[in-house]
Amino acid sequence: MSPRRVRAEADAVGRQEGPLRIIVDGEPVDGIAGQTIAGVLLAADRLSWRRQRSGAPRGVFCGIGVCFDCLVTVGEDRDVRSCRRRARDGDVVTTQTRQAEPGQGREAQALRTREPETGP
Ligand code: FES
């Protein structure tokens, strides 16, 4: 998936551009009708919009709905693959993360499940 967009007047199939605007984490992002949410984000120079547990940035990886790297929340729907969902004017998109919160890592979990130590 390319972050570049062919201008409508240069498009060989003569497409018409219908503008749309989505809200991403409270910020308006403009796109054109027919783009996926991932396409709108890429065209707006956003290459990543999610963090995995390790903190590594994620955005589009496969671009065809196979890898789940591009997940976002659209309205009330969590875990929407943004490379598969066409953007609709007015969509409210919230980015997601799997990055561990402080106290949620494996070490913290191990500490919580450890048996309390007893006295001598
Ligand atoms: S980029 Fe792989 S599912 Fe969307």
mmCIF file of N, CA and C and ligand atoms in Angstrom:
data_model
loop_
_atom_site.group_PDB
_atom_site.id
_atom_site.type_symbol
_atom_site.label_atom_id
_atom_site.label_comp_id
_atom_site.label_asym_id
_atom_site.label_seq_id
_atom_site.Cartn_x
_atom_site.Cartn_y
_atom_site.Cartn_z
ATOM 1 N N MET A 1 0.855 -1.173 0.000
ATOM 2 C CA MET A 1 0.000 0.000 0.000
ATOM 3 C C MET A 1 0.895 1.228 0.000
ATOM 4 N N SER A 2 0.656 2.093 -0.923
ATOM 5 C CA SER A 2 1.493 3.278 -1.057
ATOM 6 C C SER A 2 0.886 4.449 -0.293
ATOM 7 N N PRO A 3 1.726 5.220 0.386
ATOM 8 C CA PRO A 3 1.185 6.395 1.056
ATOM 9 C C PRO A 3 0.913 7.527 0.067
ATOM 10 N N ARG A 4 1.339 7.367 -1.193
ATOM 11 C CA ARG A 4 1.112 8.438 -2.159
ATOM 12 C C ARG A 4 -0.258 8.272 -2.808
ATOM 13 N N ARG A 5 -0.785 9.382 -3.237
ATOM 14 C CA ARG A 5 -2.109 9.398 -3.817
ATOM 15 C C ARG A 5 -2.012 9.983 -5.217
ATOM 16 N N VAL A 6 -2.586 9.305 -6.193
ATOM 17 C CA VAL A 6 -2.605 9.833 -7.557
ATOM 18 C C VAL A 6 -3.670 10.925 -7.612
ATOM 19 N N ARG A 7 -3.293 12.095 -8.109
ATOM 20 C CA ARG A 7 -4.268 13.186 -8.222
ATOM 21 C C ARG A 7 -5.386 12.763 -9.174
ATOM 22 N N ALA A 8 -6.607 13.153 -8.898
ATOM 23 C CA ALA A 8 -7.757 12.735 -9.701
ATOM 24 C C ALA A 8 -7.579 13.130 -11.162
ATOM 25 N N GLU A 9 -7.044 14.339 -11.419
ATOM 26 C CA GLU A 9 -6.909 14.789 -12.806
ATOM 27 C C GLU A 9 -5.833 14.012 -13.559
ATOM 28 N N ALA A 10 -4.951 13.319 -12.835
ATOM 29 C CA ALA A 10 -3.915 12.514 -13.484
ATOM 30 C C ALA A 10 -4.274 11.032 -13.513
ATOM 31 N N ASP A 11 -5.428 10.674 -12.963
ATOM 32 C CA ASP A 11 -5.822 9.271 -12.886
ATOM 33 C C ASP A 11 -6.375 8.818 -14.242
ATOM 34 N N ALA A 12 -5.825 7.742 -14.767
ATOM 35 C CA ALA A 12 -6.203 7.261 -16.105
ATOM 36 C C ALA A 12 -7.666 6.819 -16.189
ATOM 37 N N VAL A 13 -8.264 6.428 -15.068
ATOM 38 C CA VAL A 13 -9.661 5.970 -15.121
ATOM 39 C C VAL A 13 -10.653 7.114 -14.910
ATOM 40 N N GLY A 14 -10.167 8.326 -14.728
ATOM 41 C CA GLY A 14 -11.042 9.489 -14.613
ATOM 42 C C GLY A 14 -11.883 9.510 -13.361
ATOM 43 N N ARG A 15 -11.309 9.113 -12.281
ATOM 44 C CA ARG A 15 -12.101 9.052 -11.044
ATOM 45 C C ARG A 15 -12.434 10.458 -10.527
ATOM 46 N N GLN A 16 -13.503 10.534 -9.786
ATOM 47 C CA GLN A 16 -13.923 11.772 -9.131
ATOM 48 C C GLN A 16 -13.487 11.683 -7.678
ATOM 49 N N GLU A 17 -13.083 12.767 -7.107
ATOM 50 C CA GLU A 17 -12.689 12.752 -5.702
ATOM 51 C C GLU A 17 -13.798 13.324 -4.839
ATOM 52 N N GLY A 18 -14.290 12.519 -3.911
ATOM 53 C CA GLY A 18 -15.257 12.989 -2.931
ATOM 54 C C GLY A 18 -14.543 13.137 -1.609
ATOM 55 N N PRO A 19 -14.412 14.342 -1.108
ATOM 56 C CA PRO A 19 -13.662 14.520 0.132
ATOM 57 C C PRO A 19 -14.402 13.923 1.326
ATOM 58 N N LEU A 20 -13.638 13.491 2.295
ATOM 59 C CA LEU A 20 -14.209 13.048 3.561
ATOM 60 C C LEU A 20 -13.253 13.450 4.668
ATOM 61 N N ARG A 21 -13.760 13.452 5.872
ATOM 62 C CA ARG A 21 -12.943 13.797 7.041
ATOM 63 C C ARG A 21 -13.256 12.809 8.147
ATOM 64 N N ILE A 22 -12.207 12.210 8.698
ATOM 65 C CA ILE A 22 -12.375 11.340 9.858
ATOM 66 C C ILE A 22 -11.663 12.001 11.034
ATOM 67 N N ILE A 23 -12.039 11.584 12.211
ATOM 68 C CA ILE A 23 -11.413 12.109 13.428
ATOM 69 C C ILE A 23 -10.556 10.989 14.008
ATOM 70 N N VAL A 24 -9.265 11.249 14.140
ATOM 71 C CA VAL A 24 -8.342 10.237 14.659
ATOM 72 C C VAL A 24 -7.744 10.767 15.958
ATOM 73 N N ASP A 25 -8.082 10.109 17.049
ATOM 74 C CA ASP A 25 -7.630 10.541 18.380
ATOM 75 C C ASP A 25 -7.907 12.032 18.599
ATOM 76 N N GLY A 26 -9.072 12.477 18.130
ATOM 77 C CA GLY A 26 -9.495 13.860 18.325
ATOM 78 C C GLY A 26 -9.010 14.834 17.277
ATOM 79 N N GLU A 27 -8.161 14.372 16.356
ATOM 80 C CA GLU A 27 -7.629 15.264 15.318
ATOM 81 C C GLU A 27 -8.323 14.967 13.986
ATOM 82 N N PRO A 28 -8.757 16.016 13.259
ATOM 83 C CA PRO A 28 -9.355 15.771 11.948
ATOM 84 C C PRO A 28 -8.292 15.366 10.923
ATOM 85 N N VAL A 29 -8.621 14.352 10.131
ATOM 86 C CA VAL A 29 -7.721 13.899 9.067
ATOM 87 C C VAL A 29 -8.553 13.790 7.793
ATOM 88 N N ASP A 30 -8.110 14.449 6.728
ATOM 89 C CA ASP A 30 -8.859 14.475 5.475
ATOM 90 C C ASP A 30 -8.436 13.335 4.563
ATOM 91 N N GLY A 31 -9.405 12.818 3.843
ATOM 92 C CA GLY A 31 -9.153 11.769 2.867
ATOM 93 C C GLY A 31 -10.121 11.916 1.720
ATOM 94 N N ILE A 32 -10.164 10.891 0.884
ATOM 95 C CA ILE A 32 -11.113 10.907 -0.222
ATOM 96 C C ILE A 32 -11.948 9.635 -0.167
ATOM 97 N N ALA A 33 -13.176 9.744 -0.663
ATOM 98 C CA ALA A 33 -14.088 8.611 -0.647
ATOM 99 C C ALA A 33 -13.454 7.433 -1.373
ATOM 100 N N GLY A 34 -13.565 6.266 -0.765
ATOM 101 C CA GLY A 34 -13.009 5.053 -1.349
ATOM 102 C C GLY A 34 -11.743 4.598 -0.661
ATOM 103 N N GLN A 35 -11.074 5.493 0.046
ATOM 104 C CA GLN A 35 -9.868 5.094 0.770
ATOM 105 C C GLN A 35 -10.252 4.275 1.995
ATOM 106 N N THR A 36 -9.365 3.374 2.341
ATOM 107 C CA THR A 36 -9.514 2.701 3.627
ATOM 108 C C THR A 36 -9.056 3.666 4.717
ATOM 109 N N ILE A 37 -9.352 3.313 5.956
ATOM 110 C CA ILE A 37 -8.869 4.141 7.063
ATOM 111 C C ILE A 37 -7.341 4.153 7.062
ATOM 112 N N ALA A 38 -6.725 2.996 6.804
ATOM 113 C CA ALA A 38 -5.260 2.949 6.722
ATOM 114 C C ALA A 38 -4.769 3.845 5.583
ATOM 115 N N GLY A 39 -5.474 3.850 4.467
ATOM 116 C CA GLY A 39 -5.089 4.702 3.341
ATOM 117 C C GLY A 39 -5.143 6.167 3.704
ATOM 118 N N VAL A 40 -6.184 6.560 4.435
ATOM 119 C CA VAL A 40 -6.298 7.953 4.876
ATOM 120 C C VAL A 40 -5.124 8.305 5.789
ATOM 121 N N LEU A 41 -4.803 7.393 6.712
ATOM 122 C CA LEU A 41 -3.708 7.661 7.652
ATOM 123 C C LEU A 41 -2.371 7.726 6.931
ATOM 124 N N LEU A 42 -2.140 6.804 6.017
ATOM 125 C CA LEU A 42 -0.866 6.811 5.280
ATOM 126 C C LEU A 42 -0.739 8.071 4.427
ATOM 127 N N ALA A 43 -1.831 8.467 3.774
ATOM 128 C CA ALA A 43 -1.788 9.674 2.940
ATOM 129 C C ALA A 43 -1.550 10.919 3.777
ATOM 130 N N ALA A 44 -1.878 10.832 5.072
ATOM 131 C CA ALA A 44 -1.638 11.955 5.983
ATOM 132 C C ALA A 44 -0.266 11.824 6.660
ATOM 133 N N ASP A 45 0.597 10.982 6.090
ATOM 134 C CA ASP A 45 1.970 10.794 6.589
ATOM 135 C C ASP A 45 2.051 10.142 7.954
ATOM 136 N N ARG A 46 1.029 9.388 8.328
ATOM 137 C CA ARG A 46 1.115 8.627 9.582
ATOM 138 C C ARG A 46 1.472 7.196 9.220
ATOM 139 N N LEU A 47 2.658 6.775 9.560
ATOM 140 C CA LEU A 47 3.126 5.444 9.186
ATOM 141 C C LEU A 47 2.855 4.416 10.268
ATOM 142 N N SER A 48 2.611 4.848 11.482
ATOM 143 C CA SER A 48 2.267 3.904 12.549
ATOM 144 C C SER A 48 1.233 4.573 13.439
ATOM 145 N N TRP A 49 0.377 3.736 14.041
ATOM 146 C CA TRP A 49 -0.668 4.282 14.917
ATOM 147 C C TRP A 49 -1.003 3.311 16.038
ATOM 148 N N ARG A 50 -0.090 2.416 16.307
ATOM 149 C CA ARG A 50 -0.329 1.436 17.353
ATOM 150 C C ARG A 50 1.025 1.004 17.888
ATOM 151 N N ARG A 51 1.071 0.531 19.104
ATOM 152 C CA ARG A 51 2.319 -0.003 19.662
ATOM 153 C C ARG A 51 2.059 -1.403 20.164
ATOM 154 N N GLN A 52 2.985 -2.301 19.840
ATOM 155 C CA GLN A 52 2.831 -3.648 20.373
ATOM 156 C C GLN A 52 3.359 -3.684 21.784
ATOM 157 N N ARG A 53 3.250 -4.823 22.403
ATOM 158 C CA ARG A 53 3.582 -4.948 23.818
ATOM 159 C C ARG A 53 4.990 -4.459 24.135
ATOM 160 N N SER A 54 5.919 -4.701 23.230
ATOM 161 C CA SER A 54 7.309 -4.280 23.454
ATOM 162 C C SER A 54 7.486 -2.778 23.266
ATOM 163 N N GLY A 55 6.483 -2.108 22.717
ATOM 164 C CA GLY A 55 6.587 -0.685 22.444
ATOM 165 C C GLY A 55 6.922 -0.389 20.992
ATOM 166 N N ALA A 56 7.149 -1.430 20.182
ATOM 167 C CA ALA A 56 7.480 -1.229 18.770
ATOM 168 C C ALA A 56 6.278 -0.650 18.021
ATOM 169 N N PRO A 57 6.507 0.321 17.141
ATOM 170 C CA PRO A 57 5.402 0.923 16.401
ATOM 171 C C PRO A 57 4.839 -0.026 15.353
ATOM 172 N N ARG A 58 3.528 -0.004 15.172
ATOM 173 C CA ARG A 58 2.860 -0.831 14.173
ATOM 174 C C ARG A 58 1.907 0.030 13.372
ATOM 175 N N GLY A 59 1.759 -0.311 12.117
ATOM 176 C CA GLY A 59 0.808 0.367 11.230
ATOM 177 C C GLY A 59 0.333 -0.670 10.227
ATOM 178 N N VAL A 60 0.596 -0.411 8.953
ATOM 179 C CA VAL A 60 0.256 -1.384 7.929
ATOM 180 C C VAL A 60 1.435 -2.325 7.736
ATOM 181 N N PHE A 61 1.163 -3.623 7.774
ATOM 182 C CA PHE A 61 2.201 -4.600 7.466
ATOM 183 C C PHE A 61 1.813 -5.354 6.197
ATOM 184 N N CYS A 62 0.707 -6.080 6.252
ATOM 185 C CA CYS A 62 0.314 -6.847 5.069
ATOM 186 C C CYS A 62 -0.549 -6.007 4.123
ATOM 187 N N GLY A 63 -1.389 -5.171 4.667
ATOM 188 C CA GLY A 63 -2.255 -4.329 3.846
ATOM 189 C C GLY A 63 -3.442 -5.065 3.234
ATOM 190 N N ILE A 64 -3.639 -6.343 3.595
ATOM 191 C CA ILE A 64 -4.731 -7.115 3.006
ATOM 192 C C ILE A 64 -5.591 -7.820 4.055
ATOM 193 N N GLY A 65 -5.454 -7.433 5.321
ATOM 194 C CA GLY A 65 -6.331 -7.996 6.335
ATOM 195 C C GLY A 65 -5.898 -9.323 6.905
ATOM 196 N N VAL A 66 -4.631 -9.626 6.870
ATOM 197 C CA VAL A 66 -4.150 -10.915 7.365
ATOM 198 C C VAL A 66 -3.426 -10.803 8.703
ATOM 199 N N CYS A 67 -2.704 -9.717 8.945
ATOM 200 C CA CYS A 67 -1.763 -9.708 10.069
ATOM 201 C C CYS A 67 -2.282 -9.035 11.347
ATOM 202 N N PHE A 68 -3.279 -8.222 11.272
ATOM 203 C CA PHE A 68 -3.838 -7.514 12.428
ATOM 204 C C PHE A 68 -2.918 -6.430 12.996
ATOM 205 N N ASP A 69 -1.905 -6.019 12.247
ATOM 206 C CA ASP A 69 -1.019 -4.960 12.736
ATOM 207 C C ASP A 69 -1.680 -3.586 12.730
ATOM 208 N N CYS A 70 -2.707 -3.407 11.942
ATOM 209 C CA CYS A 70 -3.267 -2.074 11.704
ATOM 210 C C CYS A 70 -4.515 -1.802 12.522
ATOM 211 N N LEU A 71 -4.731 -2.531 13.606
ATOM 212 C CA LEU A 71 -5.988 -2.430 14.353
ATOM 213 C C LEU A 71 -6.237 -1.037 14.915
ATOM 214 N N VAL A 72 -7.483 -0.626 14.837
ATOM 215 C CA VAL A 72 -7.948 0.629 15.434
ATOM 216 C C VAL A 72 -9.351 0.386 15.996
ATOM 217 N N THR A 73 -9.825 1.335 16.737
ATOM 218 C CA THR A 73 -11.220 1.332 17.176
ATOM 219 C C THR A 73 -11.961 2.363 16.333
ATOM 220 N N VAL A 74 -13.072 1.950 15.747
ATOM 221 C CA VAL A 74 -13.899 2.865 14.943
ATOM 222 C C VAL A 74 -15.239 2.973 15.646
ATOM 223 N N GLY A 75 -15.515 4.143 16.183
ATOM 224 C CA GLY A 75 -16.722 4.308 16.990
ATOM 225 C C GLY A 75 -16.645 3.385 18.188
ATOM 226 N N GLU A 76 -17.588 2.461 18.299
ATOM 227 C CA GLU A 76 -17.611 1.506 19.410
ATOM 228 C C GLU A 76 -16.948 0.173 19.047
ATOM 229 N N ASP A 77 -16.554 0.009 17.797
ATOM 230 C CA ASP A 77 -16.000 -1.272 17.332
ATOM 231 C C ASP A 77 -14.492 -1.327 17.550
ATOM 232 N N ARG A 78 -14.080 -2.211 18.469
ATOM 233 C CA ARG A 78 -12.646 -2.410 18.716
ATOM 234 C C ARG A 78 -12.077 -3.382 17.696
ATOM 235 N N ASP A 79 -10.764 -3.358 17.567
ATOM 236 C CA ASP A 79 -10.019 -4.323 16.750
ATOM 237 C C ASP A 79 -10.488 -4.354 15.295
ATOM 238 N N VAL A 80 -10.690 -3.189 14.728
ATOM 239 C CA VAL A 80 -11.050 -3.074 13.320
ATOM 240 C C VAL A 80 -9.756 -3.002 12.516
ATOM 241 N N ARG A 81 -9.638 -3.842 11.499
ATOM 242 C CA ARG A 81 -8.459 -3.787 10.634
ATOM 243 C C ARG A 81 -8.610 -2.596 9.699
ATOM 244 N N SER A 82 -7.799 -1.590 9.923
ATOM 245 C CA SER A 82 -7.959 -0.332 9.182
ATOM 246 C C SER A 82 -7.629 -0.479 7.703
ATOM 247 N N CYS A 83 -6.886 -1.527 7.339
ATOM 248 C CA CYS A 83 -6.576 -1.725 5.918
ATOM 249 C C CYS A 83 -7.760 -2.332 5.180
ATOM 250 N N ARG A 84 -8.760 -2.806 5.914
ATOM 251 C CA ARG A 84 -9.921 -3.444 5.294
ATOM 252 C C ARG A 84 -11.176 -2.588 5.384
ATOM 253 N N ARG A 85 -11.204 -1.610 6.262
ATOM 254 C CA ARG A 85 -12.414 -0.806 6.483
ATOM 255 C C ARG A 85 -12.338 0.480 5.658
ATOM 256 N N ARG A 86 -13.313 0.677 4.795
ATOM 257 C CA ARG A 86 -13.376 1.939 4.058
ATOM 258 C C ARG A 86 -13.730 3.057 5.030
ATOM 259 N N ALA A 87 -13.037 4.163 4.877
ATOM 260 C CA ALA A 87 -13.317 5.323 5.712
ATOM 261 C C ALA A 87 -14.653 5.926 5.290
ATOM 262 N N ARG A 88 -15.414 6.330 6.275
ATOM 263 C CA ARG A 88 -16.669 7.034 6.012
ATOM 264 C C ARG A 88 -16.565 8.402 6.650
ATOM 265 N N ASP A 89 -17.120 9.375 5.964
ATOM 266 C CA ASP A 89 -17.065 10.741 6.476
ATOM 267 C C ASP A 89 -17.609 10.775 7.899
ATOM 268 N N GLY A 90 -16.846 11.328 8.808
ATOM 269 C CA GLY A 90 -17.280 11.455 10.194
ATOM 270 C C GLY A 90 -16.880 10.301 11.089
ATOM 271 N N ASP A 91 -16.222 9.278 10.550
ATOM 272 C CA ASP A 91 -15.767 8.170 11.406
ATOM 273 C C ASP A 91 -14.908 8.713 12.543
ATOM 274 N N VAL A 92 -15.148 8.184 13.728
ATOM 275 C CA VAL A 92 -14.323 8.546 14.884
ATOM 276 C C VAL A 92 -13.408 7.358 15.171
ATOM 277 N N VAL A 93 -12.136 7.568 14.928
ATOM 278 C CA VAL A 93 -11.146 6.494 15.029
ATOM 279 C C VAL A 93 -10.267 6.745 16.255
ATOM 280 N N THR A 94 -10.069 5.689 17.017
ATOM 281 C CA THR A 94 -9.191 5.771 18.185
ATOM 282 C C THR A 94 -8.092 4.733 18.010
ATOM 283 N N THR A 95 -6.868 5.150 18.192
ATOM 284 C CA THR A 95 -5.779 4.194 18.056
ATOM 285 C C THR A 95 -5.721 3.317 19.300
ATOM 286 N N GLN A 96 -5.173 2.140 19.141
ATOM 287 C CA GLN A 96 -5.099 1.160 20.219
ATOM 288 C C GLN A 96 -3.640 0.848 20.506
ATOM 289 N N THR A 97 -3.399 0.234 21.617
ATOM 290 C CA THR A 97 -2.051 -0.205 21.914
ATOM 291 C C THR A 97 -2.108 -1.481 22.732
ATOM 292 N N ARG A 98 -1.091 -2.304 22.578
ATOM 293 C CA ARG A 98 -0.947 -3.485 23.441
ATOM 294 C C ARG A 98 0.241 -3.283 24.357
ATOM 295 N N GLN A 99 0.772 -2.059 24.348
ATOM 296 C CA GLN A 99 1.934 -1.786 25.177
ATOM 297 C C GLN A 99 1.556 -1.981 26.635
ATOM 298 N N ALA A 100 2.413 -2.670 27.340
ATOM 299 C CA ALA A 100 2.134 -2.977 28.737
ATOM 300 C C ALA A 100 2.088 -1.700 29.561
ATOM 301 N N GLU A 101 1.064 -1.610 30.385
ATOM 302 C CA GLU A 101 0.989 -0.514 31.342
ATOM 303 C C GLU A 101 1.955 -0.819 32.477
ATOM 304 N N PRO A 102 2.406 0.204 33.186
ATOM 305 C CA PRO A 102 3.258 -0.082 34.329
ATOM 306 C C PRO A 102 2.526 -1.035 35.281
ATOM 307 N N GLY A 103 3.227 -2.077 35.707
ATOM 308 C CA GLY A 103 2.626 -3.045 36.615
ATOM 309 C C GLY A 103 1.855 -4.146 35.917
ATOM 310 N N GLN A 104 1.898 -4.182 34.561
ATOM 311 C CA GLN A 104 1.177 -5.235 33.844
ATOM 312 C C GLN A 104 2.104 -6.232 33.165
ATOM 313 N N GLY A 105 3.407 -6.084 33.299
ATOM 314 C CA GLY A 105 4.348 -6.985 32.651
ATOM 315 C C GLY A 105 4.365 -8.349 33.320
ATOM 316 N N ARG A 106 5.115 -9.266 32.720
ATOM 317 C CA ARG A 106 5.184 -10.626 33.262
ATOM 318 C C ARG A 106 5.754 -10.644 34.677
ATOM 319 N N GLU A 107 6.766 -9.794 34.925
ATOM 320 C CA GLU A 107 7.366 -9.773 36.258
ATOM 321 C C GLU A 107 6.342 -9.334 37.300
ATOM 322 N N ALA A 108 5.548 -8.312 36.959
ATOM 323 C CA ALA A 108 4.537 -7.844 37.904
ATOM 324 C C ALA A 108 3.494 -8.925 38.155
ATOM 325 N N GLN A 109 3.126 -9.642 37.074
ATOM 326 C CA GLN A 109 2.137 -10.712 37.231
ATOM 327 C C GLN A 109 2.703 -11.837 38.098
ATOM 328 N N ALA A 110 3.979 -12.173 37.893
ATOM 329 C CA ALA A 110 4.608 -13.223 38.691
ATOM 330 C C ALA A 110 4.640 -12.825 40.165
ATOM 331 N N LEU A 111 4.914 -11.556 40.421
ATOM 332 C CA LEU A 111 4.938 -11.095 41.802
ATOM 333 C C LEU A 111 3.558 -11.205 42.446
ATOM 334 N N ARG A 112 2.509 -10.901 41.666
ATOM 335 C CA ARG A 112 1.149 -10.951 42.216
ATOM 336 C C ARG A 112 0.719 -12.384 42.516
ATOM 337 N N THR A 113 1.212 -13.357 41.738
ATOM 338 C CA THR A 113 0.770 -14.737 41.940
ATOM 339 C C THR A 113 1.670 -15.518 42.885
ATOM 340 N N ARG A 114 2.794 -14.934 43.267
ATOM 341 C CA ARG A 114 3.712 -15.629 44.178
ATOM 342 C C ARG A 114 3.069 -15.778 45.559
ATOM 343 N N GLU A 115 3.326 -16.927 46.163
ATOM 344 C CA GLU A 115 2.819 -17.177 47.511
ATOM 345 C C GLU A 115 3.452 -16.190 48.485
ATOM 346 N N PRO A 116 2.669 -15.679 49.423
ATOM 347 C CA PRO A 116 3.259 -14.786 50.419
ATOM 348 C C PRO A 116 4.270 -15.539 51.281
ATOM 349 N N GLU A 117 5.351 -14.838 51.587
ATOM 350 C CA GLU A 117 6.382 -15.481 52.411
ATOM 351 C C GLU A 117 5.907 -15.532 53.859
ATOM 352 N N THR A 118 6.202 -16.631 54.512
ATOM 353 C CA THR A 118 5.819 -16.769 55.917
ATOM 354 C C THR A 118 7.032 -16.507 56.792
ATOM 355 N N GLY A 119 6.804 -16.173 57.978
ATOM 356 C CA GLY A 119 7.889 -15.844 58.902
ATOM 357 C C GLY A 119 8.694 -17.089 59.300
ATOM 358 N N PRO A 120 9.794 -16.908 60.060
ATOM 359 C CA PRO A 120 10.662 -18.025 60.429
ATOM 360 C C PRO A 120 10.003 -19.037 61.344
HETATM 361 S S1 FES B 1 -2.076 -4.409 7.691
HETATM 362 FE FE1 FES B 1 -2.273 -6.513 8.071
HETATM 363 S S2 FES B 1 -4.337 -6.676 8.716
HETATM 364 FE FE2 FES B 1 -4.171 -4.611 8.154
#
